[in-house]
Amino acid sequence: MSTAARTPPVREGTGWYVYGAVPAGEASVEAFAGVRGVDPSAGVSLIVEGPVAAVASPVPLAEFGAGAIDERLRSPEWLEDKVRAHEAVLEAALRGSAVVPFRFGAIYHGESHIRQMLRDHELLAPTLERLRGAVELGVKGFLDSARFRASREGEGPQASAPGGRAYLLRKQRERALTEDGRAFQVACARESHEALTAVAREARLLPLRQPELSAYEGEMFLNAAYLVDTTGDAQFRERFAALESEHWRDGVDYELTGPWPPYNFVEDDE
Amino acid sequence: MSTPARTANRLPPATLSGREPAQLADVLERVLDKGIVVAGDIQINLLDIELLTIKIRLLIASADKAREMGIDWWENDPFLGRGRRGRLESRIQRLEEAAGLGNGDDRRPDEAEPRDRDQQGP
């Protein structure tokens, strides 16, 4: 039973915001020098419990307390600012050691509550061990339909017949190209994912982003995350570059992001 | 019509040493949707976060497309802006209605199903 739901609103004093967990023996606060927390006036601390330490920073409950934070959450600007701070702290952690990223919004009233949470989550230590020496890289694939069509020019029936017949042939060709494009996306997503998975420790397929939520013109056909050895990074990028040059003429644009803290390689049941 | 801006918009491959500042959509996708969920002392209405995430993503998408096309119709031209933006706005509205947030302040957080964030359950 959690008592969290019945905590009355607290609007004064200080709480703790927790970003993630790191191995206590390896992490040091020096890794966070100059890094600001979600409250920009506070630096980052490590709260140690056994083999694991929480990466945390103090926050004013007037802003992050029960009730108060719900008001802040109505502002996209506020959320963007805090989400970026969360990411920046975890990136600093990643430079020093393995890290288990927590989802946004783990806020505690005191250090003893954080220690209790670290004790309750017994899988933190083995997960940190599993993630040691690796980072997450993100790969997306987009298909530019104009370039795809151009690459398929000259294939299929030619629309050289006169009048209405030419129109029908053109329509037929349009339909065939659209179907080809879809089939190509499926095949290319599979091929790319298999090629990259072969040079990664672990891999996850992520949901494709809806077109209106994507900043790109092309149609997204691949969205994936790879857990890559920091030492095997060159090999991964070689494989990525090979895919890029192989499929550029087909109209494919790939995007590589990261290194990220391994957000996609920690499970909720920990 | 292939615009040079489209290629410019694509990030160069990130490097493990010196990386490009991460794009907001990628950061949101991870910080808000991934990572382990631990039950903190403060309960956050996660539905609020989801709606905000959608709004932020829409803002990014609109701004980037406008820049790509060299125009800002979505801000200045209500007629041209109606097509795409109108659909997005009605999408937000539908989501807000579904979430019971339709009337701004007239909001009842207890109506929103909080996601199961307590992993210490039975």
PDB file of N, CA and C in Angstrom, chain B residues 8 15 18 25 29-30 32 34-35 41 51 58 61 65 70-71 75 79 85 87 91-92 101 117 120 122:
ATOM      1  N   ALA B   8      18.467  20.253 -45.014  1.00  0.00           N
ATOM      2  CA  ALA B   8      19.128  21.024 -43.968  1.00  0.00           C
ATOM      3  C   ALA B   8      18.493  20.723 -42.618  1.00  0.00           C
ATOM      4  N   THR B  15      27.390  12.267 -32.541  1.00  0.00           N
ATOM      5  CA  THR B  15      28.598  11.546 -32.171  1.00  0.00           C
ATOM      6  C   THR B  15      28.574  11.281 -30.688  1.00  0.00           C
ATOM      7  N   GLY B  18      30.892  14.639 -29.162  1.00  0.00           N
ATOM      8  CA  GLY B  18      30.263  15.955 -29.219  1.00  0.00           C
ATOM      9  C   GLY B  18      28.932  15.861 -29.935  1.00  0.00           C
ATOM     10  N   ALA B  25      11.315  16.876 -29.469  1.00  0.00           N
ATOM     11  CA  ALA B  25      10.392  15.739 -29.608  1.00  0.00           C
ATOM     12  C   ALA B  25      11.036  14.457 -29.111  1.00  0.00           C
ATOM     13  N   GLU B  29       9.742  12.299 -25.904  1.00  0.00           N
ATOM     14  CA  GLU B  29       9.401  10.892 -26.110  1.00  0.00           C
ATOM     15  C   GLU B  29      10.029  10.024 -25.025  1.00  0.00           C
ATOM     16  N   ARG B  30      11.220  10.385 -24.601  1.00  0.00           N
ATOM     17  CA  ARG B  30      11.923   9.567 -23.616  1.00  0.00           C
ATOM     18  C   ARG B  30      11.583   9.967 -22.181  1.00  0.00           C
ATOM     19  N   LEU B  32       9.194  11.639 -20.813  1.00  0.00           N
ATOM     20  CA  LEU B  32       7.809  11.541 -20.350  1.00  0.00           C
ATOM     21  C   LEU B  32       7.188  10.165 -20.554  1.00  0.00           C
ATOM     22  N   LYS B  34       9.166   7.110 -21.179  1.00  0.00           N
ATOM     23  CA  LYS B  34      10.040   5.971 -20.882  1.00  0.00           C
ATOM     24  C   LYS B  34      10.722   6.180 -19.545  1.00  0.00           C
ATOM     25  N   GLY B  35      11.655   5.303 -19.237  1.00  0.00           N
ATOM     26  CA  GLY B  35      12.284   5.369 -17.925  1.00  0.00           C
ATOM     27  C   GLY B  35      11.386   4.655 -16.935  1.00  0.00           C
ATOM     28  N   ASP B  41       6.373  10.712  -3.507  1.00  0.00           N
ATOM     29  CA  ASP B  41       5.439  11.162  -2.470  1.00  0.00           C
ATOM     30  C   ASP B  41       4.386  12.092  -3.057  1.00  0.00           C
ATOM     31  N   LEU B  51      -1.452  15.444 -22.246  1.00  0.00           N
ATOM     32  CA  LEU B  51      -2.045  16.496 -23.079  1.00  0.00           C
ATOM     33  C   LEU B  51      -1.016  17.565 -23.417  1.00  0.00           C
ATOM     34  N   LEU B  58       2.916  19.462 -31.155  1.00  0.00           N
ATOM     35  CA  LEU B  58       2.251  20.173 -32.249  1.00  0.00           C
ATOM     36  C   LEU B  58       2.941  21.503 -32.513  1.00  0.00           C
ATOM     37  N   ALA B  61       6.134  20.791 -34.414  1.00  0.00           N
ATOM     38  CA  ALA B  61       5.889  20.393 -35.799  1.00  0.00           C
ATOM     39  C   ALA B  61       5.499  21.607 -36.630  1.00  0.00           C
ATOM     40  N   LYS B  65       7.844  23.142 -39.719  1.00  0.00           N
ATOM     41  CA  LYS B  65       7.344  23.116 -41.088  1.00  0.00           C
ATOM     42  C   LYS B  65       7.320  24.518 -41.670  1.00  0.00           C
ATOM     43  N   GLY B  70       9.679  28.508 -45.317  1.00  0.00           N
ATOM     44  CA  GLY B  70      10.016  29.912 -45.389  1.00  0.00           C
ATOM     45  C   GLY B  70       8.828  30.834 -45.156  1.00  0.00           C
ATOM     46  N   ILE B  71       7.766  30.308 -44.601  1.00  0.00           N
ATOM     47  CA  ILE B  71       6.605  31.153 -44.311  1.00  0.00           C
ATOM     48  C   ILE B  71       6.087  30.854 -42.913  1.00  0.00           C
ATOM     49  N   GLU B  75       0.772  31.400 -38.244  1.00  0.00           N
ATOM     50  CA  GLU B  75       0.556  32.492 -37.296  1.00  0.00           C
ATOM     51  C   GLU B  75      -0.222  33.632 -37.919  1.00  0.00           C
ATOM     52  N   PHE B  79      -6.696  32.098 -43.049  1.00  0.00           N
ATOM     53  CA  PHE B  79      -7.333  31.299 -44.093  1.00  0.00           C
ATOM     54  C   PHE B  79      -6.471  30.095 -44.451  1.00  0.00           C
ATOM     55  N   ARG B  85      -3.825  23.323 -39.378  1.00  0.00           N
ATOM     56  CA  ARG B  85      -3.872  23.680 -37.971  1.00  0.00           C
ATOM     57  C   ARG B  85      -5.247  23.405 -37.373  1.00  0.00           C
ATOM     58  N   ARG B  87      -7.224  21.049 -38.116  1.00  0.00           N
ATOM     59  CA  ARG B  87      -7.350  19.624 -37.789  1.00  0.00           C
ATOM     60  C   ARG B  87      -6.654  19.321 -36.470  1.00  0.00           C
ATOM     61  N   ARG B  91      -8.211  18.107 -32.943  1.00  0.00           N
ATOM     62  CA  ARG B  91      -7.702  16.886 -32.325  1.00  0.00           C
ATOM     63  C   ARG B  91      -7.434  17.118 -30.837  1.00  0.00           C
ATOM     64  N   ILE B  92      -6.789  18.254 -30.537  1.00  0.00           N
ATOM     65  CA  ILE B  92      -6.540  18.601 -29.134  1.00  0.00           C
ATOM     66  C   ILE B  92      -7.858  18.719 -28.385  1.00  0.00           C
ATOM     67  N   LEU B 101     -11.427  17.797 -19.750  1.00  0.00           N
ATOM     68  CA  LEU B 101     -10.748  19.075 -19.478  1.00  0.00           C
ATOM     69  C   LEU B 101     -11.306  20.193 -20.344  1.00  0.00           C
ATOM     70  N   ARG B 117       1.057   3.870 -11.258  1.00  0.00           N
ATOM     71  CA  ARG B 117       2.471   4.205 -11.108  1.00  0.00           C
ATOM     72  C   ARG B 117       3.041   3.621  -9.820  1.00  0.00           C
ATOM     73  N   GLN B 120       4.515  -1.021  -6.014  1.00  0.00           N
ATOM     74  CA  GLN B 120       4.617  -1.819  -4.794  1.00  0.00           C
ATOM     75  C   GLN B 120       3.306  -2.531  -4.496  1.00  0.00           C
ATOM     76  N   PRO B 122      -0.084  -5.192  -4.750  1.00  0.00           N
ATOM     77  CA  PRO B 122      -0.158  -6.595  -4.321  1.00  0.00           C
ATOM     78  C   PRO B 122       0.603  -7.530  -5.236  1.00  0.00           C
TER      79      PRO B 122
END
